[in-house]
Short mmCIF file of C-alpha atoms in Angstrom, two decimals:
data_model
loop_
_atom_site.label_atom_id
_atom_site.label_comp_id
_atom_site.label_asym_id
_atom_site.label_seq_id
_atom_site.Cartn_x
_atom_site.Cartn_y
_atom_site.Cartn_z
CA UNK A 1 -60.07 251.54 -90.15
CA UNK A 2 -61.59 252.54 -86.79
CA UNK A 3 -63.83 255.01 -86.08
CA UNK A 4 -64.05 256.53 -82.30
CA UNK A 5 -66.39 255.70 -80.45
CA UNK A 6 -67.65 257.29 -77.42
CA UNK A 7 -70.35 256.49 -74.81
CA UNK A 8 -73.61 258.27 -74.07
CA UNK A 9 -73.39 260.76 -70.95
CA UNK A 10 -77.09 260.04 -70.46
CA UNK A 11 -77.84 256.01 -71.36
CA UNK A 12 -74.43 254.99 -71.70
CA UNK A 13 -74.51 252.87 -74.78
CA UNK A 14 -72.35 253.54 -77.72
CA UNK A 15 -72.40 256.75 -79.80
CA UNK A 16 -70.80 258.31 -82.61
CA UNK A 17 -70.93 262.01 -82.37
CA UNK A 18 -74.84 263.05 -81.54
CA UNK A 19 -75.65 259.30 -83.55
CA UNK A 20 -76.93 256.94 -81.83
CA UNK A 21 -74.97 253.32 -83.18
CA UNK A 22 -77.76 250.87 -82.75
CA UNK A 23 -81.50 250.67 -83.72
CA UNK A 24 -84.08 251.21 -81.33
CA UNK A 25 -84.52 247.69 -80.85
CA UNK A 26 -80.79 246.74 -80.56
CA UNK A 27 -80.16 249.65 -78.47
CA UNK A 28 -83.42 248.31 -76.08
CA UNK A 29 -81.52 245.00 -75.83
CA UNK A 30 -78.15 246.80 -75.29
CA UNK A 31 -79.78 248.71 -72.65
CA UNK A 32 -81.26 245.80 -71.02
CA UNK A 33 -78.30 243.10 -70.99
CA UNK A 34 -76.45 246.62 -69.48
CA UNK A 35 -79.12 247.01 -66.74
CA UNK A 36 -79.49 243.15 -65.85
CA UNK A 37 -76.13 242.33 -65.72
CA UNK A 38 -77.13 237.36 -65.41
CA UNK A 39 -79.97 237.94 -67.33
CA UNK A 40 -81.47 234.90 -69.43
CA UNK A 41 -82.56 235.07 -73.18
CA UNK A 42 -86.18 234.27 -71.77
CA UNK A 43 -86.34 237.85 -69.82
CA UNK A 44 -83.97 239.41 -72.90
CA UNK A 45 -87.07 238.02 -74.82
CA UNK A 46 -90.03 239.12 -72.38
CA UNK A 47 -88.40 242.15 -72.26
CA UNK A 48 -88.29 242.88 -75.88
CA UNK A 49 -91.47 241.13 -76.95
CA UNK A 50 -93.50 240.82 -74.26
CA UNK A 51 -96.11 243.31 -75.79
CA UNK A 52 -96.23 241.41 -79.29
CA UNK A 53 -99.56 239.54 -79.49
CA UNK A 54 -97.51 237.51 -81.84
CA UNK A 55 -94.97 236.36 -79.14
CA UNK A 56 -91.63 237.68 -81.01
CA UNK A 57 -89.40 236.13 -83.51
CA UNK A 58 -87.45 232.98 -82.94
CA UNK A 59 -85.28 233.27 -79.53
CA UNK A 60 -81.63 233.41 -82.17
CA UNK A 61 -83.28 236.45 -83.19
CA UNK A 62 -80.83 237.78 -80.12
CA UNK A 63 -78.14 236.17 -80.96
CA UNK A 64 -78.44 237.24 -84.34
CA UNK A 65 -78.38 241.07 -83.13
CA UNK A 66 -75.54 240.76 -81.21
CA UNK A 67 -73.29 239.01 -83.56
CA UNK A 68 -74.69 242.06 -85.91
CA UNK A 69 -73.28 244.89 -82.96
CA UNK A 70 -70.63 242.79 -81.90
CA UNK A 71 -67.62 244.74 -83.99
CA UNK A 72 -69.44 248.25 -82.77
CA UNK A 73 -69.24 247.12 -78.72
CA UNK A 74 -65.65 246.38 -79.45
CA UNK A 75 -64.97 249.80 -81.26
CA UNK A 76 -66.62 251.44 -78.07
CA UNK A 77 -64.35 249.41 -75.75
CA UNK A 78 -67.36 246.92 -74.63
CA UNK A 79 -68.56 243.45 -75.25
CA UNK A 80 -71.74 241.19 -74.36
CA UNK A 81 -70.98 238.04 -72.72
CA UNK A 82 -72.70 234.99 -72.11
CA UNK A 83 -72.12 231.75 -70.20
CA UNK A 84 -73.27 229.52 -73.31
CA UNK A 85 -75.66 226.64 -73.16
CA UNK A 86 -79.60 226.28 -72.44
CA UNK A 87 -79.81 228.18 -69.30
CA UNK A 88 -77.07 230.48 -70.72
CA UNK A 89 -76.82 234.44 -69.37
CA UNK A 90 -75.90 237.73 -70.44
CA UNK A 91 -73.52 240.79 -68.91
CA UNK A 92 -72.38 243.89 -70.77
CA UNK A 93 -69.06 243.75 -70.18
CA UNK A 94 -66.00 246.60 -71.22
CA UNK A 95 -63.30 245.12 -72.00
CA UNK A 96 -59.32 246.41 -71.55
CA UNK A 97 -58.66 247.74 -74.60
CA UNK A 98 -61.08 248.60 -77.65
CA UNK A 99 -59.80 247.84 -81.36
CA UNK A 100 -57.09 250.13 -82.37
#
């Protein structure tokens, strides 16, 4: 079963109802891929953890996230792609036409 899923008037990332789909932190990286459109995990990374005096987790931590929203971007009619490999990049993408 499907749920609806509509986009933010304001940020444009995924909502359901006034609810906000994502945690802070996946709806930082969300927001980021969205507003980078090429971007590589190393600025993904900066951008998330470049204020942790600890560095960050491991660099599949973003991986990990989006395999985690992945179903929730398709629901809402979007998906993040990325051009695989070591120097791989990252584009929001919306895609034709979200799970029925």
């Amino acid at each position: 079963m499907t749920t609806e899923v509509q986009t933010c008037p304001h940020c444009g990332n995924p909502v359901l109802g006034r609810k906000k789909l994502f945690t802070p932190m996946k709806d930082k990286l969300l927001t980021f891929i969205r507003d980078n459109p090429g971007c590589t995990l190393r600025q993904i990374m900066e951008h998330l953890y470049g204020d942790d005096p600890t560095g960050g987790p491991e660099s599949n931590i973003i991986s990990s996230m989006l395999s985690q929203m992945r179903q929730k971007l398709l629901d809402a009619g979007l998906d993040v792609v990325s051009t695989g490999g070591s120097r791989a990049t990252y584009s929001l993408v919306k895609i034709k036409d979200p799970t029925p």
